[in-house]
Amino acid sequence: QDPMDFEWSYWIEWGRERILWLLAGHLLVSQVSRLLVEKYKPWCLMVYGMAACWLLLGIKGFAVILLHATISFAVAQFQLSLLTWLCSLILLSTLRIPAVEEAKRKWYDTENEYYLLLFTVSVRCLFCTSFSLEYCWHGPAQKSSHSFLWMLAYVFYYPMFHNGPLMNFDEFSKQMRRQEAFSLKTNLSILIVGIIRIFFWWCLAELMIHLMYIHALYSSALPLEAASYWALGGLALAQVLFFYVKYLVLYGVPALLLQMDGLKPPALPCCVSLMHSFTKMWRSFDVGLHRFLVRYIYVPMGGSQSSLLGTLFSTALTFAFVSYWHGGQSYLWYWGALNWLGVIVENGVKRILSISPIQDLI
């Protein structure tokens, strides 16, 4: 087995040890609450998510996430979007303070446990931001649906807890409040088909890990320097194809549980072999993250409805946030800048090709 893909090895190890069992527990609580106390389902799932968080991350990890949610909710009371964003960025920046990192590492026996807290808090920051901004944008009549209790139900919803996918609070709240006819037989068929599909994707990913050694080749300069450009192109394609299959598994499991809970999950990643543009890649690979970025950054900053400079600025700000949220290392800023450039060039070419003389020439 090629052990060099950290993300795959990490989540598969955690899944086998505890997370899959906790997800199975969530499924049981969800189905029983839908069958017996549909009205109280959000609160049953909230309590279960809190208990699962406490079990995996310990009381200190649980306290950190609860503290982030409490601070975000308190700042949201001012109903100022700029203040909410400032609070979110400050909370996110605390994950990168060396002294804080060292203190958190001492809470756990292994690095893997610390990283689980780090990944979880990073994703929770997006959930807290989504709730707080929705709170700022809604009037007094809708405040009951944006209570602190609803924030906790959203933040501690377990299937999306550690690694996503991301669902904005407005979508989560509407779907969770909706009470539908419950059919155990229908849900059972959805579960069986979903498990078969995920198992197939997992087998495919494991075959690629055991037979292709893509990541091991990337970790050494010598084979890359010796390879032809065609071989390098093939390696690059293999890398993104594995990334796609990996996220079919990592997002497929929570998406299945969302369906079982009566929610509509964000669409799973679209196959990268069907992609021919940066824009489509961002829209259809991580759909939940794309919706978050569009709703909370791109559109409020003017988006495509503003001037050319306004569009360039709002797009740049969106990619800057993505780079910072992923860790803010120098290579991530280069990655964000190149993606921004790719989107800008594509949209520029589209505008040029839409001019009537150019259309006539074509």
mmCIF file of C-alpha atoms in Angstrom:
data_model
loop_
_atom_site.group_PDB
_atom_site.id
_atom_site.type_symbol
_atom_site.label_atom_id
_atom_site.label_comp_id
_atom_site.label_asym_id
_atom_site.label_seq_id
_atom_site.Cartn_x
_atom_site.Cartn_y
_atom_site.Cartn_z
ATOM 1 C CA GLN A 1 0.000 0.000 0.000
ATOM 2 C CA ASP A 2 1.122 3.538 -0.812
ATOM 3 C CA PRO A 3 0.954 5.279 2.597
ATOM 4 C CA MET A 4 1.773 8.791 1.352
ATOM 5 C CA ASP A 5 -1.785 10.156 1.039
ATOM 6 C CA PHE A 6 -2.196 11.437 4.605
ATOM 7 C CA GLU A 7 -5.862 12.411 4.298
ATOM 8 C CA TRP A 8 -7.066 8.995 3.092
ATOM 9 C CA SER A 9 -4.998 7.022 5.616
ATOM 10 C CA TYR A 10 -6.040 9.350 8.431
ATOM 11 C CA TRP A 11 -9.817 9.229 7.905
ATOM 12 C CA ILE A 12 -9.892 5.500 7.108
ATOM 13 C CA GLU A 13 -8.023 4.792 10.349
ATOM 14 C CA TRP A 14 -10.388 6.983 12.398
ATOM 15 C CA GLY A 15 -13.389 5.521 10.583
ATOM 16 C CA ARG A 16 -12.423 1.957 11.434
ATOM 17 C CA GLU A 17 -11.614 2.793 15.045
ATOM 18 C CA ARG A 18 -14.522 4.980 16.170
ATOM 19 C CA ILE A 19 -16.187 7.342 13.706
ATOM 20 C CA LEU A 20 -18.122 4.687 11.721
ATOM 21 C CA TRP A 21 -19.501 3.293 14.981
ATOM 22 C CA LEU A 22 -20.547 6.759 16.117
ATOM 23 C CA LEU A 23 -22.186 7.397 12.734
ATOM 24 C CA ALA A 24 -24.079 4.099 13.121
ATOM 25 C CA GLY A 25 -25.218 5.322 16.550
ATOM 26 C CA HIS A 26 -26.416 8.593 14.981
ATOM 27 C CA LEU A 27 -28.371 6.587 12.399
ATOM 28 C CA LEU A 28 -30.074 4.567 15.135
ATOM 29 C CA VAL A 29 -30.991 7.675 17.183
ATOM 30 C CA SER A 30 -32.222 9.442 14.052
ATOM 31 C CA GLN A 31 -34.495 6.611 12.886
ATOM 32 C CA VAL A 32 -35.940 6.006 16.362
ATOM 33 C CA SER A 33 -36.616 9.737 16.869
ATOM 34 C CA ARG A 34 -38.239 10.017 13.400
ATOM 35 C CA LEU A 35 -40.429 7.033 14.232
ATOM 36 C CA LEU A 36 -41.453 8.064 17.750
ATOM 37 C CA VAL A 37 -40.776 11.786 18.362
ATOM 38 C CA GLU A 38 -40.419 13.508 14.982
ATOM 39 C CA LYS A 39 -41.051 16.919 16.580
ATOM 40 C CA TYR A 40 -38.014 16.576 18.872
ATOM 41 C CA LYS A 41 -35.662 15.019 16.301
ATOM 42 C CA PRO A 42 -33.303 18.070 16.046
ATOM 43 C CA TRP A 43 -32.772 18.091 19.810
ATOM 44 C CA CYS A 44 -32.232 14.314 20.017
ATOM 45 C CA LEU A 45 -29.574 14.567 17.295
ATOM 46 C CA MET A 46 -28.035 17.625 18.983
ATOM 47 C CA VAL A 47 -27.616 15.760 22.293
ATOM 48 C CA TYR A 48 -26.158 12.741 20.467
ATOM 49 C CA GLY A 49 -23.698 14.961 18.535
ATOM 50 C CA MET A 50 -22.540 16.606 21.758
ATOM 51 C CA ALA A 51 -22.042 13.221 23.434
ATOM 52 C CA ALA A 52 -20.086 11.922 20.400
ATOM 53 C CA CYS A 53 -17.920 15.068 20.399
ATOM 54 C CA TRP A 54 -17.195 14.651 24.132
ATOM 55 C CA LEU A 55 -16.322 10.978 23.630
ATOM 56 C CA LEU A 56 -13.890 11.575 20.748
ATOM 57 C CA LEU A 57 -12.352 14.952 21.605
ATOM 58 C CA GLY A 58 -12.627 14.878 25.388
ATOM 59 C CA ILE A 59 -14.128 17.556 27.620
ATOM 60 C CA LYS A 60 -11.500 20.149 26.586
ATOM 61 C CA GLY A 61 -12.102 19.641 22.861
ATOM 62 C CA PHE A 62 -15.851 19.794 23.456
ATOM 63 C CA ALA A 63 -15.380 23.010 25.483
ATOM 64 C CA VAL A 64 -13.365 24.634 22.646
ATOM 65 C CA ILE A 65 -16.121 23.990 20.083
ATOM 66 C CA LEU A 66 -18.831 25.143 22.517
ATOM 67 C CA LEU A 67 -16.793 28.286 23.273
ATOM 68 C CA HIS A 68 -16.434 29.083 19.542
ATOM 69 C CA ALA A 69 -20.203 28.690 19.084
ATOM 70 C CA THR A 70 -20.974 30.869 22.135
ATOM 71 C CA ILE A 71 -18.602 33.670 21.067
ATOM 72 C CA SER A 72 -19.986 33.607 17.494
ATOM 73 C CA PHE A 73 -23.568 33.769 18.785
ATOM 74 C CA ALA A 74 -22.744 36.636 21.174
ATOM 75 C CA VAL A 75 -21.097 38.690 18.402
ATOM 76 C CA ALA A 76 -24.030 37.962 16.040
ATOM 77 C CA GLN A 77 -26.340 39.810 18.482
ATOM 78 C CA PHE A 78 -24.922 43.090 17.144
ATOM 79 C CA GLN A 79 -26.289 42.120 13.696
ATOM 80 C CA LEU A 80 -23.264 43.511 11.857
ATOM 81 C CA SER A 81 -21.967 41.242 9.082
ATOM 82 C CA LEU A 82 -18.511 42.844 9.120
ATOM 83 C CA LEU A 83 -18.178 42.269 12.872
ATOM 84 C CA THR A 84 -19.320 38.664 12.437
ATOM 85 C CA TRP A 85 -16.698 38.065 9.753
ATOM 86 C CA LEU A 86 -14.007 39.690 11.903
ATOM 87 C CA CYS A 87 -14.950 37.389 14.800
ATOM 88 C CA SER A 88 -14.847 34.306 12.514
ATOM 89 C CA LEU A 89 -11.414 35.182 11.139
ATOM 90 C CA ILE A 90 -10.026 35.820 14.647
ATOM 91 C CA LEU A 91 -11.383 32.455 15.870
ATOM 92 C CA LEU A 92 -9.888 30.762 12.807
ATOM 93 C CA SER A 93 -6.535 32.472 13.385
ATOM 94 C CA THR A 94 -6.336 31.051 16.937
ATOM 95 C CA LEU A 95 -5.797 27.617 15.339
ATOM 96 C CA ARG A 96 -2.453 28.856 13.990
ATOM 97 C CA ILE A 97 -0.986 30.454 17.130
ATOM 98 C CA PRO A 98 2.034 28.259 18.134
ATOM 99 C CA ALA A 99 1.447 28.618 21.901
ATOM 100 C CA VAL A 100 -2.218 27.611 21.545
ATOM 101 C CA GLU A 101 -1.254 24.684 19.293
ATOM 102 C CA GLU A 102 1.228 23.393 21.869
ATOM 103 C CA ALA A 103 -1.305 23.719 24.701
ATOM 104 C CA LYS A 104 -3.890 21.725 22.729
ATOM 105 C CA ARG A 105 -1.354 19.037 21.794
ATOM 106 C CA LYS A 106 -0.775 18.386 25.501
ATOM 107 C CA TRP A 107 -4.466 17.465 25.921
ATOM 108 C CA TYR A 108 -3.974 14.302 23.851
ATOM 109 C CA ASP A 109 -1.719 11.270 23.830
ATOM 110 C CA THR A 110 -1.226 11.168 20.029
ATOM 111 C CA GLU A 111 -0.853 13.630 17.138
ATOM 112 C CA ASN A 112 -3.838 12.009 15.411
ATOM 113 C CA GLU A 113 -6.146 13.039 18.249
ATOM 114 C CA TYR A 114 -4.867 16.621 18.108
ATOM 115 C CA TYR A 115 -5.357 16.744 14.327
ATOM 116 C CA LEU A 116 -8.927 15.493 14.736
ATOM 117 C CA LEU A 117 -9.627 18.498 16.982
ATOM 118 C CA LEU A 118 -7.889 20.824 14.500
ATOM 119 C CA PHE A 119 -9.870 19.558 11.494
ATOM 120 C CA THR A 120 -13.145 19.560 13.428
ATOM 121 C CA VAL A 121 -12.748 23.110 14.743
ATOM 122 C CA SER A 122 -11.781 24.354 11.239
ATOM 123 C CA VAL A 123 -15.007 22.959 9.773
ATOM 124 C CA ARG A 124 -17.061 24.171 12.780
ATOM 125 C CA CYS A 125 -15.784 27.723 12.111
ATOM 126 C CA LEU A 126 -17.600 27.669 8.762
ATOM 127 C CA PHE A 127 -20.800 26.410 10.413
ATOM 128 C CA CYS A 128 -20.624 29.130 13.100
ATOM 129 C CA THR A 129 -20.042 31.762 10.391
ATOM 130 C CA SER A 130 -23.034 30.534 8.367
ATOM 131 C CA PHE A 131 -25.371 30.638 11.376
ATOM 132 C CA SER A 132 -24.145 34.057 12.554
ATOM 133 C CA LEU A 133 -24.525 35.699 9.138
ATOM 134 C CA GLU A 134 -28.021 34.246 8.702
ATOM 135 C CA TYR A 135 -28.844 35.651 12.164
ATOM 136 C CA CYS A 136 -27.609 39.105 11.065
ATOM 137 C CA TRP A 137 -29.705 39.031 7.898
ATOM 138 C CA HIS A 138 -33.043 37.928 9.392
ATOM 139 C CA GLY A 139 -35.569 40.210 11.078
ATOM 140 C CA PRO A 140 -36.900 40.039 14.667
ATOM 141 C CA ALA A 141 -39.893 37.923 13.592
ATOM 142 C CA GLN A 142 -37.551 35.092 12.556
ATOM 143 C CA LYS A 143 -35.268 35.145 15.607
ATOM 144 C CA SER A 144 -37.023 32.143 17.182
ATOM 145 C CA SER A 145 -35.729 29.978 14.332
ATOM 146 C CA HIS A 146 -32.223 31.371 14.976
ATOM 147 C CA SER A 147 -31.968 30.676 18.698
ATOM 148 C CA PHE A 148 -28.789 29.464 20.429
ATOM 149 C CA LEU A 149 -30.416 26.023 20.695
ATOM 150 C CA TRP A 150 -30.778 25.879 16.910
ATOM 151 C CA MET A 151 -27.155 26.953 16.569
ATOM 152 C CA LEU A 152 -26.069 24.026 18.752
ATOM 153 C CA ALA A 153 -28.290 21.620 16.773
ATOM 154 C CA TYR A 154 -26.551 22.839 13.589
ATOM 155 C CA VAL A 155 -22.979 22.958 14.914
ATOM 156 C CA PHE A 156 -23.163 19.530 16.641
ATOM 157 C CA TYR A 157 -25.009 17.699 13.849
ATOM 158 C CA TYR A 158 -22.743 14.658 13.745
ATOM 159 C CA PRO A 159 -22.654 13.366 10.107
ATOM 160 C CA MET A 160 -21.053 16.665 8.974
ATOM 161 C CA PHE A 161 -19.108 17.216 12.187
ATOM 162 C CA HIS A 162 -15.470 16.300 11.472
ATOM 163 C CA ASN A 163 -14.914 16.819 7.750
ATOM 164 C CA GLY A 164 -18.129 18.141 6.170
ATOM 165 C CA PRO A 165 -19.667 18.360 3.640
ATOM 166 C CA LEU A 166 -20.855 21.885 4.333
ATOM 167 C CA MET A 167 -24.541 22.811 4.391
ATOM 168 C CA ASN A 168 -25.572 26.426 4.998
ATOM 169 C CA PHE A 169 -27.770 27.062 8.041
ATOM 170 C CA ASP A 170 -30.773 28.325 6.052
ATOM 171 C CA GLU A 171 -30.926 25.023 4.112
ATOM 172 C CA PHE A 172 -30.316 22.911 7.234
ATOM 173 C CA SER A 173 -32.965 24.714 9.276
ATOM 174 C CA LYS A 174 -35.701 24.541 6.611
ATOM 175 C CA GLN A 175 -35.129 20.858 5.931
ATOM 176 C CA MET A 176 -34.790 19.860 9.591
ATOM 177 C CA ARG A 177 -38.082 21.617 10.463
ATOM 178 C CA ARG A 178 -39.929 19.908 7.617
ATOM 179 C CA GLN A 179 -41.843 16.881 8.882
ATOM 180 C CA GLU A 180 -42.394 14.209 6.254
ATOM 181 C CA ALA A 181 -44.090 10.827 6.235
ATOM 182 C CA PHE A 182 -41.606 8.279 7.555
ATOM 183 C CA SER A 183 -41.237 4.893 5.865
ATOM 184 C CA LEU A 184 -38.813 2.428 7.438
ATOM 185 C CA LYS A 185 -38.953 0.236 4.315
ATOM 186 C CA THR A 186 -38.017 3.122 1.985
ATOM 187 C CA ASN A 187 -35.204 4.237 4.267
ATOM 188 C CA LEU A 188 -33.866 0.699 4.469
ATOM 189 C CA SER A 189 -33.676 0.433 0.666
ATOM 190 C CA ILE A 190 -31.902 3.840 0.476
ATOM 191 C CA LEU A 191 -29.419 2.647 3.112
ATOM 192 C CA ILE A 192 -28.640 -0.675 1.371
ATOM 193 C CA VAL A 193 -28.143 0.909 -2.072
ATOM 194 C CA GLY A 194 -26.025 3.698 -0.524
ATOM 195 C CA ILE A 195 -23.782 1.258 1.353
ATOM 196 C CA ILE A 196 -23.208 -0.794 -1.828
ATOM 197 C CA ARG A 197 -22.201 2.332 -3.781
ATOM 198 C CA ILE A 198 -19.866 3.595 -1.048
ATOM 199 C CA PHE A 199 -18.294 0.141 -0.672
ATOM 200 C CA PHE A 200 -17.626 0.074 -4.436
ATOM 201 C CA TRP A 201 -15.964 3.527 -4.301
ATOM 202 C CA TRP A 202 -13.917 2.500 -1.263
ATOM 203 C CA CYS A 203 -12.679 -0.663 -3.067
ATOM 204 C CA LEU A 204 -11.749 1.424 -6.099
ATOM 205 C CA ALA A 205 -9.799 3.909 -3.944
ATOM 206 C CA GLU A 206 -7.993 1.060 -2.149
ATOM 207 C CA LEU A 207 -7.050 -0.513 -5.508
ATOM 208 C CA MET A 208 -5.575 2.804 -6.652
ATOM 209 C CA ILE A 209 -3.648 3.131 -3.365
ATOM 210 C CA HIS A 210 -2.299 -0.435 -3.620
ATOM 211 C CA LEU A 211 -1.492 -0.542 -7.342
ATOM 212 C CA MET A 212 -0.710 2.950 -8.658
ATOM 213 C CA TYR A 213 1.679 4.546 -6.081
ATOM 214 C CA ILE A 214 0.790 8.039 -7.314
ATOM 215 C CA HIS A 215 1.601 9.778 -4.032
ATOM 216 C CA ALA A 216 4.845 7.861 -3.459
ATOM 217 C CA LEU A 217 6.049 8.967 -6.910
ATOM 218 C CA TYR A 218 5.169 12.586 -6.109
ATOM 219 C CA SER A 219 7.143 12.479 -2.864
ATOM 220 C CA SER A 220 10.435 11.804 -4.672
ATOM 221 C CA ALA A 221 12.031 14.172 -7.188
ATOM 222 C CA LEU A 222 14.107 11.549 -9.068
ATOM 223 C CA PRO A 223 11.277 9.633 -10.830
ATOM 224 C CA LEU A 224 9.550 12.915 -11.675
ATOM 225 C CA GLU A 225 12.706 14.355 -13.247
ATOM 226 C CA ALA A 226 13.206 11.166 -15.267
ATOM 227 C CA ALA A 227 9.603 11.010 -16.510
ATOM 228 C CA SER A 228 8.464 12.337 -19.897
ATOM 229 C CA TYR A 229 5.899 15.130 -20.114
ATOM 230 C CA TRP A 230 3.270 12.568 -21.146
ATOM 231 C CA ALA A 231 4.022 10.504 -18.046
ATOM 232 C CA LEU A 232 3.819 13.619 -15.842
ATOM 233 C CA GLY A 233 0.474 14.461 -17.407
ATOM 234 C CA GLY A 234 -0.736 10.929 -16.682
ATOM 235 C CA LEU A 235 0.419 11.215 -13.056
ATOM 236 C CA ALA A 236 -1.392 14.529 -12.661
ATOM 237 C CA LEU A 237 -4.609 13.007 -14.055
ATOM 238 C CA ALA A 238 -4.245 9.964 -11.790
ATOM 239 C CA GLN A 239 -3.779 12.284 -8.797
ATOM 240 C CA VAL A 240 -6.997 14.242 -9.390
ATOM 241 C CA LEU A 241 -8.941 11.068 -10.224
ATOM 242 C CA PHE A 242 -7.908 9.548 -6.896
ATOM 243 C CA PHE A 243 -8.852 12.803 -5.157
ATOM 244 C CA TYR A 244 -12.294 12.541 -6.756
ATOM 245 C CA VAL A 245 -12.832 8.890 -5.735
ATOM 246 C CA LYS A 246 -11.558 9.678 -2.206
ATOM 247 C CA TYR A 247 -14.181 12.384 -1.743
ATOM 248 C CA LEU A 248 -16.935 10.163 -3.096
ATOM 249 C CA VAL A 249 -16.225 8.051 -0.001
ATOM 250 C CA LEU A 250 -15.498 10.847 2.507
ATOM 251 C CA TYR A 251 -18.596 12.855 1.479
ATOM 252 C CA GLY A 252 -20.675 9.838 0.427
ATOM 253 C CA VAL A 253 -20.983 8.457 3.976
ATOM 254 C CA PRO A 254 -22.349 11.679 5.570
ATOM 255 C CA ALA A 255 -24.514 12.342 2.478
ATOM 256 C CA LEU A 256 -26.169 8.932 2.951
ATOM 257 C CA LEU A 257 -26.872 9.699 6.609
ATOM 258 C CA LEU A 258 -28.347 13.090 5.677
ATOM 259 C CA GLN A 259 -30.732 11.289 3.317
ATOM 260 C CA MET A 260 -31.695 8.899 6.108
ATOM 261 C CA ASP A 261 -32.445 11.934 8.302
ATOM 262 C CA GLY A 262 -34.823 13.321 5.659
ATOM 263 C CA LEU A 263 -32.392 16.039 4.485
ATOM 264 C CA LYS A 264 -31.143 16.742 0.980
ATOM 265 C CA PRO A 265 -27.311 16.633 1.036
ATOM 266 C CA PRO A 266 -25.132 18.753 -1.267
ATOM 267 C CA ALA A 267 -24.454 16.893 -4.516
ATOM 268 C CA LEU A 268 -21.417 14.616 -4.462
ATOM 269 C CA PRO A 269 -18.341 15.692 -6.467
ATOM 270 C CA CYS A 270 -18.646 15.572 -10.243
ATOM 271 C CA CYS A 271 -16.078 13.394 -12.021
ATOM 272 C CA VAL A 272 -12.971 15.444 -12.818
ATOM 273 C CA SER A 273 -12.644 13.755 -16.234
ATOM 274 C CA LEU A 274 -15.822 15.607 -17.256
ATOM 275 C CA MET A 275 -14.368 18.984 -16.253
ATOM 276 C CA HIS A 276 -12.987 21.377 -18.807
ATOM 277 C CA SER A 277 -13.058 24.653 -16.842
ATOM 278 C CA PHE A 278 -11.956 26.114 -13.514
ATOM 279 C CA THR A 279 -15.415 27.608 -12.994
ATOM 280 C CA LYS A 280 -17.225 24.286 -13.367
ATOM 281 C CA MET A 281 -14.653 22.596 -11.127
ATOM 282 C CA TRP A 282 -15.403 25.026 -8.285
ATOM 283 C CA ARG A 283 -19.158 24.804 -8.797
ATOM 284 C CA SER A 284 -19.495 21.041 -8.932
ATOM 285 C CA PHE A 285 -16.661 19.420 -6.953
ATOM 286 C CA ASP A 286 -17.362 20.643 -3.396
ATOM 287 C CA VAL A 287 -20.912 21.929 -3.857
ATOM 288 C CA GLY A 288 -21.447 22.778 -0.173
ATOM 289 C CA LEU A 289 -18.286 24.912 0.026
ATOM 290 C CA HIS A 290 -19.180 26.620 -3.266
ATOM 291 C CA ARG A 291 -22.637 27.586 -1.940
ATOM 292 C CA PHE A 292 -21.049 28.945 1.244
ATOM 293 C CA LEU A 293 -18.529 31.070 -0.674
ATOM 294 C CA VAL A 294 -21.124 32.435 -3.096
ATOM 295 C CA ARG A 295 -23.759 33.231 -0.425
ATOM 296 C CA TYR A 296 -21.495 34.754 2.222
ATOM 297 C CA ILE A 297 -18.543 36.269 0.325
ATOM 298 C CA TYR A 298 -18.967 36.551 -3.454
ATOM 299 C CA VAL A 299 -22.532 37.959 -3.639
ATOM 300 C CA PRO A 300 -22.279 40.323 -0.613
ATOM 301 C CA MET A 301 -19.097 41.807 -2.123
ATOM 302 C CA GLY A 302 -20.895 42.552 -5.410
ATOM 303 C CA GLY A 303 -20.165 39.426 -7.446
ATOM 304 C CA SER A 304 -20.904 39.432 -11.171
ATOM 305 C CA GLN A 305 -23.461 42.260 -10.778
ATOM 306 C CA SER A 306 -20.766 44.836 -9.948
ATOM 307 C CA SER A 307 -18.192 46.484 -12.215
ATOM 308 C CA LEU A 308 -15.272 44.600 -13.732
ATOM 309 C CA LEU A 309 -12.984 45.690 -10.901
ATOM 310 C CA GLY A 310 -15.679 44.764 -8.357
ATOM 311 C CA THR A 311 -15.998 41.286 -9.848
ATOM 312 C CA LEU A 312 -12.209 40.827 -9.811
ATOM 313 C CA PHE A 313 -12.084 41.960 -6.169
ATOM 314 C CA SER A 314 -14.970 39.765 -4.934
ATOM 315 C CA THR A 315 -13.488 36.729 -6.739
ATOM 316 C CA ALA A 316 -10.036 37.438 -5.295
ATOM 317 C CA LEU A 317 -11.497 37.795 -1.781
ATOM 318 C CA THR A 318 -13.306 34.457 -2.175
ATOM 319 C CA PHE A 319 -10.135 32.606 -3.166
ATOM 320 C CA ALA A 320 -8.141 34.403 -0.459
ATOM 321 C CA PHE A 321 -10.551 33.086 2.174
ATOM 322 C CA VAL A 322 -10.364 29.540 0.748
ATOM 323 C CA SER A 323 -6.551 29.638 0.902
ATOM 324 C CA TYR A 324 -6.551 31.014 4.453
ATOM 325 C CA TRP A 325 -9.158 28.527 5.704
ATOM 326 C CA HIS A 326 -7.184 25.583 4.283
ATOM 327 C CA GLY A 327 -4.153 26.605 6.349
ATOM 328 C CA GLY A 328 -2.683 29.770 4.863
ATOM 329 C CA GLN A 329 0.680 28.229 3.909
ATOM 330 C CA SER A 330 2.555 29.839 1.010
ATOM 331 C CA TYR A 331 1.758 27.020 -1.450
ATOM 332 C CA LEU A 332 -1.954 27.489 -0.702
ATOM 333 C CA TRP A 333 -1.747 31.188 -1.607
ATOM 334 C CA TYR A 334 -0.097 30.210 -4.927
ATOM 335 C CA TRP A 335 -2.835 27.599 -5.474
ATOM 336 C CA GLY A 336 -5.570 30.150 -4.717
ATOM 337 C CA ALA A 337 -3.970 32.776 -6.962
ATOM 338 C CA LEU A 338 -3.658 30.336 -9.888
ATOM 339 C CA ASN A 339 -7.290 29.244 -9.487
ATOM 340 C CA TRP A 340 -8.383 32.899 -9.352
ATOM 341 C CA LEU A 341 -6.371 33.590 -12.513
ATOM 342 C CA GLY A 342 -7.915 30.565 -14.240
ATOM 343 C CA VAL A 343 -11.479 31.701 -13.422
ATOM 344 C CA ILE A 344 -10.743 35.298 -14.490
ATOM 345 C CA VAL A 345 -9.196 34.229 -17.819
ATOM 346 C CA GLU A 346 -12.134 31.911 -18.555
ATOM 347 C CA ASN A 347 -14.730 34.563 -17.819
ATOM 348 C CA GLY A 348 -12.754 37.129 -19.806
ATOM 349 C CA VAL A 349 -12.615 34.821 -22.851
ATOM 350 C CA LYS A 350 -16.354 34.119 -22.522
ATOM 351 C CA ARG A 351 -17.119 37.869 -22.541
ATOM 352 C CA ILE A 352 -14.917 38.402 -25.601
ATOM 353 C CA LEU A 353 -16.555 35.480 -27.444
ATOM 354 C CA SER A 354 -20.035 36.846 -26.667
ATOM 355 C CA ILE A 355 -19.372 40.088 -28.639
ATOM 356 C CA SER A 356 -21.434 40.131 -31.864
ATOM 357 C CA PRO A 357 -18.530 40.611 -34.379
ATOM 358 C CA ILE A 358 -16.652 37.695 -32.759
ATOM 359 C CA GLN A 359 -19.828 35.576 -32.875
ATOM 360 C CA ASP A 360 -20.229 36.381 -36.586
ATOM 361 C CA LEU A 361 -16.588 35.503 -37.219
ATOM 362 C CA ILE A 362 -17.036 32.135 -35.459
#
